[in-house]
């Protein structure tokens, strides 16, 4: 308070109503804070542990209990909004940003598709996954047990090559083989932005309907879903869809399938020409009804959303950690946002491409609902606590498929990783501290016990000396299982891996190309 008293010796001439009392200048019942002292007042009322990083209204209330100056509310608002601690750790209470951006209406049946997988089902004749494909025009769906070969076998043979495919960013849809197939067949791919499955909402909703059907008809052991999957597909396609007001079967073929064969229908068999005319009219009606349904969905969705901030290249934003795996003891006490990151470009009005470090291993395009504008500090001399670095281990695309080899490089343990959904040419050596797949590491050392590990010393094969490089991805209970076992001659050497990598690359890539040419 002494510095306030010191600066109060010379009252400002442009402010009326200040009364000197005991060395301070008072405005009614509050002490006037000269400009030189306001930053310290704001930091005391907001930053210290006793203040608790309150919001704008609470901080204004705290400041105005004791102090006053003409722009106190404006300065408090600017101070709180630019606080980096609040920006990273407070959950926003506003409606999610970004109005609904509907996809373009399809022009013809089975030319614009959406796809997804239902995974982790109980085994049914060794199948644990269902491949769900939905026509965006007629809403007809196929439920296929078991990506590329399935698509050709079950979709292409029935409906031909589509123009576009909407899917999430699962490794099946981001693999090199799938990308090469779509490129060769000139199929446009539309992948959802990171952690925003609403982009593929149609298939997500179909998945829910299918799961509901299976829950109703599977046995207690849940191992017979493969047998009832064809019936589930028929039931789905024979029911009226809320968007088209037609059943997918009727929208595709122009008639309803019989499910009660004993009831005769008084409908004559139409001639070909007479049947084509209503099909063309039906397609126009279908697109009109789809447009109406899309407008209704947008109207209802936008009730709970707000327009997105207008981001431009070089703008700074914070990224939500809601869908990221943070390397901290408890995510509940972890930061709600990380950053700031720079916007590289806007992919569309509601999706931003951020400049991320390659260490994040997540797709850099995010929906605006996961972003928050970063505000630079407008207060010179403001004390900023050092930001605790946050390590993110998001594995949306780059999931470890298996560990192929290990080595000691400059005294540090490294693993040769085969990434899930990628070919041999994308394998990479990664530090042991970066591998957060303890089961995969344990399986590798169980098969190749003589390879360098947390407890393995350098043998004759790797040269003299020893190194105990810790694997931080392994808990102590797991590292204790990695004991000393004699060297197995079947372990391939690093040079052999490079040879095999070249051989596999020469074998797999031509196979995909020749497979596509066979179409």
Short mmCIF file of C-alpha atoms in Angstrom, two decimals:
data_model
loop_
_atom_site.label_atom_id
_atom_site.label_comp_id
_atom_site.label_asym_id
_atom_site.label_seq_id
_atom_site.Cartn_x
_atom_site.Cartn_y
_atom_site.Cartn_z
CA UNK A 1 0.00 0.00 0.00
CA UNK A 2 2.98 2.29 0.49
CA UNK A 3 3.53 2.64 -3.26
CA UNK A 4 -0.13 3.72 -3.65
CA UNK A 5 0.40 6.34 -0.94
CA UNK A 6 3.57 7.50 -2.69
CA UNK A 7 1.90 7.93 -6.09
CA UNK A 8 -1.11 9.63 -4.45
CA UNK A 9 0.91 12.68 -3.37
CA UNK A 10 0.14 14.39 -6.68
CA UNK A 11 -3.60 14.16 -7.40
CA UNK A 12 -4.60 13.99 -11.09
CA UNK A 13 -6.20 17.16 -12.36
CA UNK A 14 -8.53 15.45 -14.87
CA UNK A 15 -10.45 13.35 -12.30
CA UNK A 16 -13.06 15.01 -10.14
CA UNK A 17 -14.29 13.92 -6.71
CA UNK A 18 -11.02 12.66 -5.19
CA UNK A 19 -10.65 13.42 -1.49
CA UNK A 20 -7.26 13.09 0.32
CA UNK A 21 -7.58 11.13 3.58
CA UNK A 22 -4.56 9.93 5.59
CA UNK A 23 -2.23 10.00 2.60
CA UNK A 24 -4.61 8.29 0.19
CA UNK A 25 -6.97 9.65 -2.44
CA UNK A 26 -10.53 8.43 -1.96
CA UNK A 27 -13.37 8.22 -4.46
CA UNK A 28 -16.41 7.90 -2.24
CA UNK A 29 -15.46 4.84 -0.08
CA UNK A 30 -12.75 3.42 -2.34
CA UNK A 31 -9.07 4.22 -2.65
CA UNK A 32 -8.02 5.71 -5.98
CA UNK A 33 -5.36 3.53 -7.68
CA UNK A 34 -2.92 5.60 -9.76
CA UNK A 35 -1.96 4.17 -13.21
CA UNK A 36 1.46 3.03 -11.95
CA UNK A 37 -0.16 0.76 -9.34
CA UNK A 38 -3.08 -0.77 -11.24
CA UNK A 39 -1.19 -3.78 -12.61
CA UNK A 40 -0.17 -4.82 -9.10
CA UNK A 41 -3.75 -4.34 -7.88
CA UNK A 42 -5.06 -6.54 -10.69
CA UNK A 43 -2.48 -9.25 -10.04
CA UNK A 44 -3.29 -9.24 -6.33
CA UNK A 45 -7.04 -9.42 -6.94
CA UNK A 46 -6.80 -12.19 -9.54
CA UNK A 47 -3.51 -14.14 -9.65
CA UNK A 48 -2.52 -14.95 -6.07
CA UNK A 49 -3.80 -18.23 -4.50
CA UNK A 50 -6.10 -16.32 -2.16
CA UNK A 51 -7.77 -14.70 -5.18
CA UNK A 52 -8.16 -17.97 -7.06
CA UNK A 53 -8.13 -16.74 -10.69
CA UNK A 54 -11.76 -15.63 -10.54
CA UNK A 55 -13.83 -14.58 -13.53
CA UNK A 56 -14.48 -11.04 -14.71
CA UNK A 57 -17.42 -10.26 -12.42
CA UNK A 58 -15.81 -11.78 -9.35
CA UNK A 59 -12.52 -9.97 -9.94
CA UNK A 60 -14.34 -6.66 -10.48
CA UNK A 61 -16.14 -7.21 -7.19
CA UNK A 62 -12.86 -7.94 -5.40
CA UNK A 63 -11.10 -4.88 -6.84
CA UNK A 64 -14.01 -2.51 -6.16
CA UNK A 65 -14.17 -3.49 -2.51
CA UNK A 66 -11.02 -1.43 -2.01
CA UNK A 67 -10.01 0.45 -5.16
CA UNK A 68 -11.40 2.63 -7.92
CA UNK A 69 -10.21 4.24 -11.13
CA UNK A 70 -12.23 5.41 -14.17
CA UNK A 71 -11.64 2.34 -16.40
CA UNK A 72 -11.60 -0.28 -13.66
CA UNK A 73 -14.20 -2.60 -15.26
CA UNK A 74 -12.61 -2.41 -18.70
CA UNK A 75 -9.12 -3.08 -17.32
CA UNK A 76 -10.28 -6.01 -15.20
CA UNK A 77 -12.03 -7.59 -18.19
CA UNK A 78 -8.92 -7.22 -20.37
CA UNK A 79 -6.70 -8.60 -17.60
CA UNK A 80 -8.87 -11.69 -16.98
CA UNK A 81 -9.45 -12.46 -20.66
CA UNK A 82 -5.70 -12.35 -21.35
CA UNK A 83 -4.74 -14.50 -18.36
CA UNK A 84 -2.89 -17.57 -19.76
CA UNK A 85 -3.59 -19.65 -16.64
CA UNK A 86 -7.36 -19.10 -16.93
CA UNK A 87 -7.31 -19.71 -20.68
CA UNK A 88 -5.65 -23.12 -20.30
CA UNK A 89 -7.43 -24.40 -17.23
CA UNK A 90 -11.03 -23.16 -17.30
CA UNK A 91 -13.82 -25.00 -19.06
CA UNK A 92 -15.82 -22.71 -21.37
CA UNK A 93 -19.51 -22.32 -20.45
CA UNK A 94 -20.70 -20.89 -23.76
CA UNK A 95 -22.47 -22.96 -26.41
CA UNK A 96 -20.12 -24.91 -28.73
CA UNK A 97 -18.79 -22.82 -31.58
CA UNK A 98 -19.48 -23.63 -35.20
CA UNK A 99 -22.86 -23.80 -36.91
CA UNK A 100 -23.81 -27.00 -38.70
CA UNK A 101 -22.24 -27.31 -42.16
CA UNK A 102 -24.31 -29.90 -44.06
CA UNK A 103 -22.68 -32.00 -46.75
CA UNK A 104 -23.71 -31.44 -50.37
CA UNK A 105 -26.83 -33.33 -51.37
CA UNK A 106 -26.16 -36.54 -53.33
CA UNK A 107 -27.33 -36.59 -56.95
CA UNK A 108 -27.86 -40.32 -57.51
CA UNK A 109 -28.19 -43.51 -55.44
CA UNK A 110 -24.94 -45.20 -54.37
CA UNK A 111 -22.70 -42.44 -55.69
CA UNK A 112 -22.04 -40.82 -52.31
CA UNK A 113 -21.43 -43.16 -49.38
CA UNK A 114 -20.59 -42.99 -45.70
CA UNK A 115 -18.74 -45.73 -43.83
CA UNK A 116 -17.81 -46.76 -40.33
CA UNK A 117 -16.98 -49.80 -38.20
CA UNK A 118 -18.61 -51.36 -35.16
CA UNK A 119 -15.72 -52.93 -33.28
CA UNK A 120 -15.00 -54.96 -30.15
CA UNK A 121 -18.03 -57.22 -30.53
CA UNK A 122 -18.11 -60.65 -28.88
CA UNK A 123 -16.51 -63.20 -31.26
CA UNK A 124 -18.99 -64.82 -33.65
CA UNK A 125 -17.25 -67.44 -35.80
CA UNK A 126 -14.00 -65.48 -35.34
CA UNK A 127 -15.59 -62.16 -36.44
CA UNK A 128 -15.51 -59.21 -34.04
CA UNK A 129 -16.19 -56.28 -36.39
CA UNK A 130 -19.02 -55.07 -38.64
CA UNK A 131 -18.30 -52.87 -41.67
CA UNK A 132 -21.26 -50.45 -42.08
CA UNK A 133 -21.80 -48.77 -45.47
CA UNK A 134 -24.70 -46.33 -46.01
CA UNK A 135 -25.88 -44.69 -49.24
CA UNK A 136 -26.32 -40.98 -48.49
CA UNK A 137 -29.09 -40.66 -51.09
CA UNK A 138 -31.50 -43.52 -50.38
CA UNK A 139 -30.17 -44.31 -46.86
CA UNK A 140 -29.85 -47.98 -47.83
CA UNK A 141 -27.22 -49.78 -45.76
CA UNK A 142 -25.11 -52.91 -45.95
CA UNK A 143 -23.81 -54.60 -42.80
CA UNK A 144 -20.70 -56.64 -43.65
CA UNK A 145 -18.95 -58.89 -41.11
CA UNK A 146 -15.28 -58.41 -40.72
CA UNK A 147 -11.30 -52.90 -45.74
CA UNK A 148 -10.48 -52.52 -49.13
CA UNK A 149 -11.25 -56.06 -50.35
CA UNK A 150 -14.59 -56.00 -48.49
CA UNK A 151 -15.55 -52.79 -50.25
CA UNK A 152 -14.91 -54.26 -53.69
CA UNK A 153 -16.52 -57.59 -52.89
CA UNK A 154 -19.67 -56.30 -51.21
CA UNK A 155 -20.27 -52.75 -52.50
CA UNK A 156 -18.59 -52.31 -55.89
CA UNK A 157 -20.06 -55.53 -57.30
CA UNK A 158 -23.58 -54.41 -56.38
CA UNK A 159 -23.56 -50.65 -56.94
CA UNK A 160 -20.46 -49.68 -58.94
CA UNK A 161 -17.82 -47.08 -58.11
CA UNK A 162 -19.04 -44.17 -55.95
CA UNK A 163 -18.07 -40.53 -56.41
CA UNK A 164 -17.32 -39.81 -52.76
CA UNK A 165 -16.92 -41.55 -49.39
CA UNK A 166 -17.40 -39.94 -45.97
CA UNK A 167 -15.65 -41.64 -43.04
CA UNK A 168 -13.89 -40.96 -39.77
CA UNK A 169 -10.12 -40.96 -39.35
CA UNK A 170 -9.79 -44.59 -38.29
CA UNK A 171 -6.59 -46.32 -39.33
CA UNK A 172 -8.57 -48.47 -41.80
CA UNK A 173 -9.53 -45.35 -43.77
CA UNK A 174 -6.15 -43.60 -43.51
CA UNK A 175 -3.99 -46.56 -44.53
CA UNK A 176 -1.77 -46.32 -47.59
CA UNK A 177 -3.62 -49.17 -49.31
CA UNK A 178 -7.05 -47.57 -48.91
CA UNK A 179 -5.71 -44.17 -50.02
CA UNK A 180 -4.12 -45.70 -53.11
CA UNK A 181 -7.32 -47.56 -53.99
CA UNK A 182 -9.49 -44.42 -53.73
CA UNK A 183 -6.97 -42.41 -55.74
CA UNK A 184 -6.79 -45.04 -58.48
CA UNK A 185 -10.59 -45.32 -58.70
CA UNK A 186 -10.95 -41.50 -58.57
CA UNK A 187 -13.09 -41.63 -55.41
CA UNK A 188 -13.16 -38.39 -53.39
CA UNK A 189 -12.50 -39.02 -49.69
CA UNK A 190 -13.99 -36.80 -46.98
CA UNK A 191 -12.40 -37.56 -43.60
CA UNK A 192 -13.86 -36.08 -40.45
CA UNK A 193 -11.80 -33.51 -38.58
CA UNK A 194 -9.94 -34.73 -35.50
CA UNK A 195 -12.22 -35.70 -32.57
CA UNK A 196 -15.40 -34.53 -34.35
CA UNK A 197 -17.45 -37.62 -35.29
CA UNK A 198 -20.50 -35.48 -36.15
CA UNK A 199 -18.96 -35.10 -39.63
CA UNK A 200 -19.96 -38.74 -40.20
CA UNK A 201 -23.14 -38.54 -38.16
CA UNK A 202 -25.28 -40.53 -40.61
CA UNK A 203 -23.26 -43.72 -40.20
CA UNK A 204 -22.86 -43.16 -36.46
CA UNK A 205 -26.66 -43.09 -36.17
CA UNK A 206 -26.97 -46.23 -38.31
CA UNK A 207 -24.48 -47.95 -36.02
CA UNK A 208 -26.70 -47.17 -33.04
CA UNK A 209 -29.73 -48.64 -34.83
CA UNK A 210 -27.82 -51.81 -35.71
CA UNK A 211 -26.46 -52.23 -32.19
CA UNK A 212 -29.98 -51.79 -30.83
CA UNK A 213 -31.26 -54.53 -33.16
CA UNK A 214 -28.47 -56.92 -32.15
CA UNK A 215 -29.15 -56.31 -28.47
CA UNK A 216 -32.79 -57.31 -29.02
CA UNK A 217 -32.11 -60.59 -30.83
CA UNK A 218 -28.76 -61.99 -29.69
CA UNK A 219 -28.58 -64.80 -27.16
CA UNK A 220 -27.15 -64.44 -23.69
CA UNK A 221 -23.70 -65.51 -24.93
CA UNK A 222 -23.86 -62.87 -27.71
CA UNK A 223 -21.96 -65.13 -30.11
CA UNK A 224 -24.68 -65.48 -32.77
CA UNK A 225 -24.82 -61.91 -34.10
CA UNK A 226 -23.19 -63.00 -37.36
CA UNK A 227 -26.19 -65.25 -38.09
CA UNK A 228 -28.78 -62.51 -37.61
CA UNK A 229 -26.79 -59.75 -39.38
CA UNK A 230 -28.53 -60.34 -42.78
CA UNK A 231 -31.93 -60.05 -41.07
CA UNK A 232 -30.80 -56.84 -39.37
CA UNK A 233 -29.79 -55.39 -42.75
CA UNK A 234 -33.14 -56.36 -44.31
CA UNK A 235 -35.12 -54.93 -41.40
CA UNK A 236 -33.21 -51.63 -41.55
CA UNK A 237 -33.63 -51.25 -45.32
CA UNK A 238 -37.34 -52.14 -45.21
CA UNK A 239 -38.26 -49.45 -42.66
CA UNK A 240 -39.23 -45.88 -43.59
CA UNK A 241 -36.36 -43.43 -43.05
CA UNK A 242 -37.16 -40.15 -41.31
CA UNK A 243 -35.17 -38.06 -43.82
CA UNK A 244 -36.53 -39.48 -47.09
CA UNK A 245 -39.97 -40.63 -45.80
CA UNK A 246 -39.37 -43.78 -47.85
CA UNK A 247 -37.82 -47.11 -47.01
CA UNK A 248 -34.26 -47.45 -48.39
CA UNK A 249 -35.37 -50.55 -50.31
CA UNK A 250 -38.21 -48.67 -52.04
CA UNK A 251 -35.98 -45.65 -52.73
CA UNK A 252 -33.50 -47.93 -54.52
CA UNK A 253 -35.76 -50.32 -56.41
CA UNK A 254 -39.17 -48.65 -56.61
CA UNK A 255 -41.12 -51.38 -54.83
CA UNK A 256 -41.48 -52.92 -51.40
CA UNK A 257 -40.16 -56.43 -50.69
CA UNK A 258 -42.64 -59.02 -49.45
CA UNK A 259 -42.30 -60.09 -45.86
CA UNK A 260 -45.79 -61.67 -45.66
CA UNK A 261 -45.94 -63.95 -48.72
CA UNK A 262 -49.44 -65.28 -47.98
CA UNK A 263 -51.05 -61.86 -48.51
CA UNK A 264 -51.66 -61.17 -52.25
CA UNK A 265 -51.09 -57.59 -53.39
CA UNK A 266 -53.45 -56.19 -56.02
CA UNK A 267 -50.68 -54.49 -58.02
CA UNK A 268 -49.99 -55.39 -61.66
CA UNK A 269 -46.45 -55.96 -62.94
CA UNK A 270 -45.42 -52.67 -64.59
CA UNK A 271 -43.76 -52.36 -67.97
CA UNK A 272 -40.14 -51.17 -68.07
CA UNK A 273 -40.97 -47.72 -69.47
CA UNK A 274 -43.80 -47.22 -67.02
CA UNK A 275 -41.52 -48.15 -64.16
CA UNK A 276 -38.61 -45.88 -65.15
CA UNK A 277 -40.77 -42.74 -65.18
CA UNK A 278 -41.82 -43.01 -61.54
CA UNK A 279 -38.23 -43.85 -60.55
CA UNK A 280 -37.00 -40.58 -62.08
CA UNK A 281 -39.81 -38.67 -60.42
CA UNK A 282 -39.05 -40.48 -57.19
CA UNK A 283 -35.40 -39.40 -57.33
CA UNK A 284 -36.43 -35.74 -57.65
CA UNK A 285 -38.84 -36.14 -54.76
CA UNK A 286 -36.13 -37.89 -52.76
CA UNK A 287 -33.68 -35.00 -53.18
CA UNK A 288 -36.40 -32.50 -52.22
CA UNK A 289 -37.19 -34.44 -49.04
CA UNK A 290 -33.48 -34.79 -48.23
CA UNK A 291 -33.08 -31.02 -48.56
CA UNK A 292 -36.04 -30.45 -46.23
CA UNK A 293 -34.64 -32.92 -43.70
CA UNK A 294 -31.20 -31.32 -43.92
CA UNK A 295 -32.65 -27.84 -43.33
CA UNK A 296 -34.61 -29.11 -40.33
CA UNK A 297 -31.52 -30.81 -38.87
CA UNK A 298 -29.48 -27.63 -39.29
CA UNK A 299 -32.19 -25.51 -37.66
CA UNK A 300 -32.38 -27.76 -34.60
CA UNK A 301 -28.59 -28.25 -34.37
CA UNK A 302 -27.85 -24.53 -34.54
CA UNK A 303 -30.12 -23.87 -31.54
CA UNK A 304 -27.40 -25.29 -29.30
CA UNK A 305 -24.47 -23.75 -31.15
CA UNK A 306 -23.07 -20.31 -31.75
CA UNK A 307 -21.32 -18.82 -34.78
CA UNK A 308 -17.63 -19.67 -34.83
CA UNK A 309 -15.00 -16.96 -34.34
CA UNK A 310 -13.45 -15.87 -37.62
CA UNK A 311 -9.97 -17.37 -37.57
CA UNK A 312 -7.35 -16.41 -40.13
CA UNK A 313 -3.85 -17.74 -40.91
CA UNK A 314 -1.32 -16.82 -38.20
CA UNK A 315 -4.02 -16.40 -35.56
CA UNK A 316 -3.19 -18.09 -32.26
CA UNK A 317 -5.62 -20.52 -30.63
CA UNK A 318 -5.76 -22.93 -27.71
CA UNK A 319 -6.68 -26.59 -28.31
CA UNK A 320 -9.07 -28.49 -26.04
CA UNK A 321 -7.60 -31.51 -24.24
CA UNK A 322 -11.00 -33.23 -23.95
CA UNK A 323 -9.98 -35.94 -26.42
CA UNK A 324 -6.23 -35.98 -25.80
CA UNK A 325 -4.35 -38.32 -23.50
CA UNK A 326 -2.15 -36.20 -21.28
CA UNK A 327 0.93 -37.53 -19.57
CA UNK A 328 -0.08 -36.24 -16.15
CA UNK A 329 -1.09 -38.13 -12.98
CA UNK A 330 -4.76 -37.12 -13.21
CA UNK A 331 -6.57 -35.72 -16.21
CA UNK A 332 -9.22 -34.30 -13.87
CA UNK A 333 -6.62 -31.85 -12.56
CA UNK A 334 -4.90 -31.42 -15.91
CA UNK A 335 -5.23 -28.38 -18.19
CA UNK A 336 -8.43 -28.00 -20.21
CA UNK A 337 -6.55 -26.39 -23.12
CA UNK A 338 -2.99 -26.47 -24.42
CA UNK A 339 -1.15 -24.07 -26.67
CA UNK A 340 -1.18 -21.56 -28.12
CA UNK A 341 -0.90 -22.94 -31.66
CA UNK A 342 -0.87 -20.98 -34.88
CA UNK A 343 -3.61 -21.40 -37.48
CA UNK A 344 -2.04 -22.51 -40.75
CA UNK A 345 -5.24 -22.24 -42.80
CA UNK A 346 -9.01 -22.63 -42.57
CA UNK A 347 -10.10 -25.83 -44.32
CA UNK A 348 -13.73 -24.68 -44.20
CA UNK A 349 -15.71 -22.25 -42.02
CA UNK A 350 -15.73 -24.68 -39.07
CA UNK A 351 -12.40 -26.56 -39.42
CA UNK A 352 -8.93 -25.14 -38.82
CA UNK A 353 -5.55 -26.60 -39.77
CA UNK A 354 -3.12 -25.92 -36.90
CA UNK A 355 0.66 -25.89 -36.91
CA UNK A 356 1.44 -28.81 -34.58
CA UNK A 357 4.72 -30.44 -33.70
CA UNK A 358 5.14 -33.93 -35.17
CA UNK A 359 5.49 -35.25 -31.62
CA UNK A 360 1.74 -34.83 -31.06
CA UNK A 361 0.90 -37.61 -33.56
CA UNK A 362 -2.64 -36.36 -34.11
CA UNK A 363 -4.35 -35.07 -37.21
CA UNK A 364 -3.81 -31.26 -37.29
CA UNK A 365 -7.33 -30.32 -38.52
CA UNK A 366 -9.81 -29.55 -35.72
CA UNK A 367 -13.42 -28.42 -35.47
CA UNK A 368 -13.76 -24.89 -34.13
CA UNK A 369 -15.71 -26.19 -31.11
CA UNK A 370 -12.38 -27.59 -29.84
CA UNK A 371 -10.55 -24.27 -30.22
CA UNK A 372 -10.46 -21.06 -28.20
CA UNK A 373 -8.93 -17.74 -29.27
CA UNK A 374 -5.63 -16.87 -27.61
CA UNK A 375 -5.36 -13.33 -26.28
CA UNK A 376 -1.94 -11.72 -26.11
CA UNK A 377 -0.98 -9.89 -22.93
CA UNK A 378 -1.85 -6.17 -23.22
CA UNK A 379 -0.22 -5.30 -19.87
CA UNK A 380 3.53 -4.55 -20.13
CA UNK A 381 5.44 -5.78 -17.11
CA UNK A 382 2.80 -8.33 -16.18
CA UNK A 383 4.30 -11.23 -14.25
CA UNK A 384 3.62 -14.58 -15.90
CA UNK A 385 4.19 -17.85 -14.10
CA UNK A 386 6.19 -20.35 -16.14
CA UNK A 387 3.89 -22.74 -17.97
CA UNK A 388 4.33 -26.36 -16.99
CA UNK A 389 5.02 -28.31 -20.18
CA UNK A 390 2.25 -30.75 -21.06
CA UNK A 391 3.08 -33.93 -22.94
CA UNK A 392 0.33 -35.24 -25.19
CA UNK A 393 0.21 -38.83 -26.30
CA UNK A 394 -2.77 -38.75 -28.64
CA UNK A 395 -2.78 -41.79 -30.92
CA UNK A 396 -5.62 -41.16 -33.29
CA UNK A 397 -3.83 -42.33 -36.44
CA UNK A 398 -0.40 -43.52 -35.36
CA UNK A 399 -1.24 -46.54 -33.24
CA UNK A 400 1.45 -49.11 -32.57
CA UNK A 401 0.70 -52.36 -34.39
CA UNK A 402 3.73 -54.33 -33.19
CA UNK A 403 7.35 -53.95 -32.12
CA UNK A 404 9.78 -55.44 -34.65
CA UNK A 405 13.24 -54.83 -33.19
CA UNK A 406 15.17 -53.06 -30.45
CA UNK A 407 18.63 -51.56 -30.32
CA UNK A 408 20.94 -49.44 -28.20
CA UNK A 409 21.85 -46.20 -29.94
CA UNK A 410 24.26 -43.87 -28.15
CA UNK A 411 23.44 -45.72 -24.94
CA UNK A 412 19.67 -45.23 -25.28
CA UNK A 413 17.09 -47.91 -25.98
CA UNK A 414 15.12 -47.62 -29.25
CA UNK A 415 12.37 -49.75 -30.83
CA UNK A 416 11.53 -50.37 -34.47
CA UNK A 417 7.76 -49.74 -34.64
CA UNK A 418 5.28 -50.93 -37.24
CA UNK A 419 2.41 -48.42 -37.19
CA UNK A 420 -1.15 -49.73 -37.43
CA UNK A 421 -2.68 -49.05 -40.84
CA UNK A 422 0.67 -48.24 -42.49
CA UNK A 423 3.05 -50.25 -44.62
CA UNK A 424 6.63 -51.40 -43.99
CA UNK A 425 8.03 -48.26 -45.62
CA UNK A 426 6.60 -46.18 -42.74
CA UNK A 427 8.30 -48.11 -39.93
CA UNK A 428 10.45 -45.96 -37.70
CA UNK A 429 12.90 -46.22 -34.80
CA UNK A 430 11.43 -44.59 -31.71
CA UNK A 431 12.99 -43.95 -28.26
CA UNK A 432 11.81 -46.39 -25.64
CA UNK A 433 10.46 -43.50 -23.58
CA UNK A 434 8.06 -42.65 -26.43
CA UNK A 435 6.48 -46.11 -26.59
CA UNK A 436 3.30 -46.24 -24.50
CA UNK A 437 2.26 -49.76 -25.49
CA UNK A 438 3.50 -51.98 -22.65
CA UNK A 439 1.65 -55.08 -23.91
CA UNK A 440 3.32 -54.81 -27.34
CA UNK A 441 6.75 -54.28 -25.76
CA UNK A 442 6.23 -57.22 -23.42
CA UNK A 443 5.15 -59.49 -26.30
CA UNK A 444 8.24 -58.52 -28.31
CA UNK A 445 10.67 -59.32 -25.50
CA UNK A 446 8.86 -62.55 -24.74
CA UNK A 447 9.45 -63.65 -28.34
CA UNK A 448 12.96 -62.20 -28.65
CA UNK A 449 14.36 -62.31 -25.11
CA UNK A 450 17.95 -61.59 -26.16
CA UNK A 451 17.20 -58.22 -27.75
CA UNK A 452 18.18 -55.06 -25.83
CA UNK A 453 15.68 -54.29 -23.11
CA UNK A 454 15.41 -52.60 -19.75
CA UNK A 455 17.48 -55.33 -18.08
CA UNK A 456 19.39 -56.73 -21.03
CA UNK A 457 23.11 -56.01 -21.15
CA UNK A 458 25.01 -55.73 -24.38
CA UNK A 459 26.09 -59.19 -25.51
CA UNK A 460 28.68 -60.31 -27.99
CA UNK A 461 26.29 -59.59 -30.81
CA UNK A 462 26.03 -55.90 -29.95
CA UNK A 463 29.55 -55.34 -28.65
CA UNK A 464 30.97 -54.99 -25.16
CA UNK A 465 29.78 -52.92 -22.27
CA UNK A 466 26.35 -52.67 -20.72
CA UNK A 467 23.47 -50.27 -20.62
CA UNK A 468 20.32 -50.34 -18.54
CA UNK A 469 18.09 -47.98 -20.54
CA UNK A 470 14.77 -47.69 -18.68
CA UNK A 471 11.53 -48.17 -20.57
CA UNK A 472 9.31 -45.52 -19.01
CA UNK A 473 6.28 -46.91 -20.81
CA UNK A 474 6.48 -50.11 -18.71
CA UNK A 475 5.25 -50.28 -15.11
CA UNK A 476 7.64 -51.89 -12.59
CA UNK A 477 5.50 -55.05 -12.50
CA UNK A 478 6.02 -55.46 -16.23
CA UNK A 479 9.72 -54.65 -16.30
CA UNK A 480 10.31 -57.32 -13.66
CA UNK A 481 9.07 -59.91 -16.15
CA UNK A 482 11.78 -59.08 -18.67
CA UNK A 483 14.56 -61.33 -17.41
CA UNK A 484 17.86 -62.60 -18.78
CA UNK A 485 17.28 -65.32 -21.39
CA UNK A 486 19.96 -66.75 -23.73
CA UNK A 487 20.20 -65.34 -27.24
CA UNK A 488 17.99 -67.03 -29.82
CA UNK A 489 19.56 -67.44 -33.29
CA UNK A 490 16.17 -66.90 -34.95
CA UNK A 491 16.19 -63.23 -33.99
CA UNK A 492 16.66 -61.22 -37.21
CA UNK A 493 19.47 -58.70 -37.18
CA UNK A 494 18.93 -55.02 -37.92
CA UNK A 495 20.48 -55.42 -41.38
CA UNK A 496 18.07 -58.29 -42.07
CA UNK A 497 15.16 -56.03 -41.15
CA UNK A 498 16.30 -53.49 -43.70
CA UNK A 499 16.49 -56.21 -46.36
CA UNK A 500 13.05 -57.52 -45.44
CA UNK A 501 11.66 -54.01 -45.41
CA UNK A 502 12.83 -53.51 -48.99
CA UNK A 503 11.47 -56.91 -50.02
CA UNK A 504 8.05 -56.26 -48.45
CA UNK A 505 7.84 -52.85 -50.06
CA UNK A 506 8.56 -54.32 -53.48
CA UNK A 507 5.99 -57.06 -52.88
CA UNK A 508 3.11 -55.15 -51.29
CA UNK A 509 2.90 -52.01 -53.40
CA UNK A 510 2.74 -53.80 -56.80
CA UNK A 511 0.17 -56.15 -55.27
CA UNK A 512 -2.15 -53.24 -54.44
CA UNK A 513 -1.62 -51.68 -57.86
CA UNK A 514 -2.22 -54.93 -59.74
CA UNK A 515 -5.27 -55.63 -57.60
CA UNK A 516 -6.78 -52.28 -58.57
CA UNK A 517 -5.91 -52.76 -62.25
CA UNK A 518 -7.82 -56.04 -62.18
CA UNK A 519 -11.01 -54.05 -61.68
#
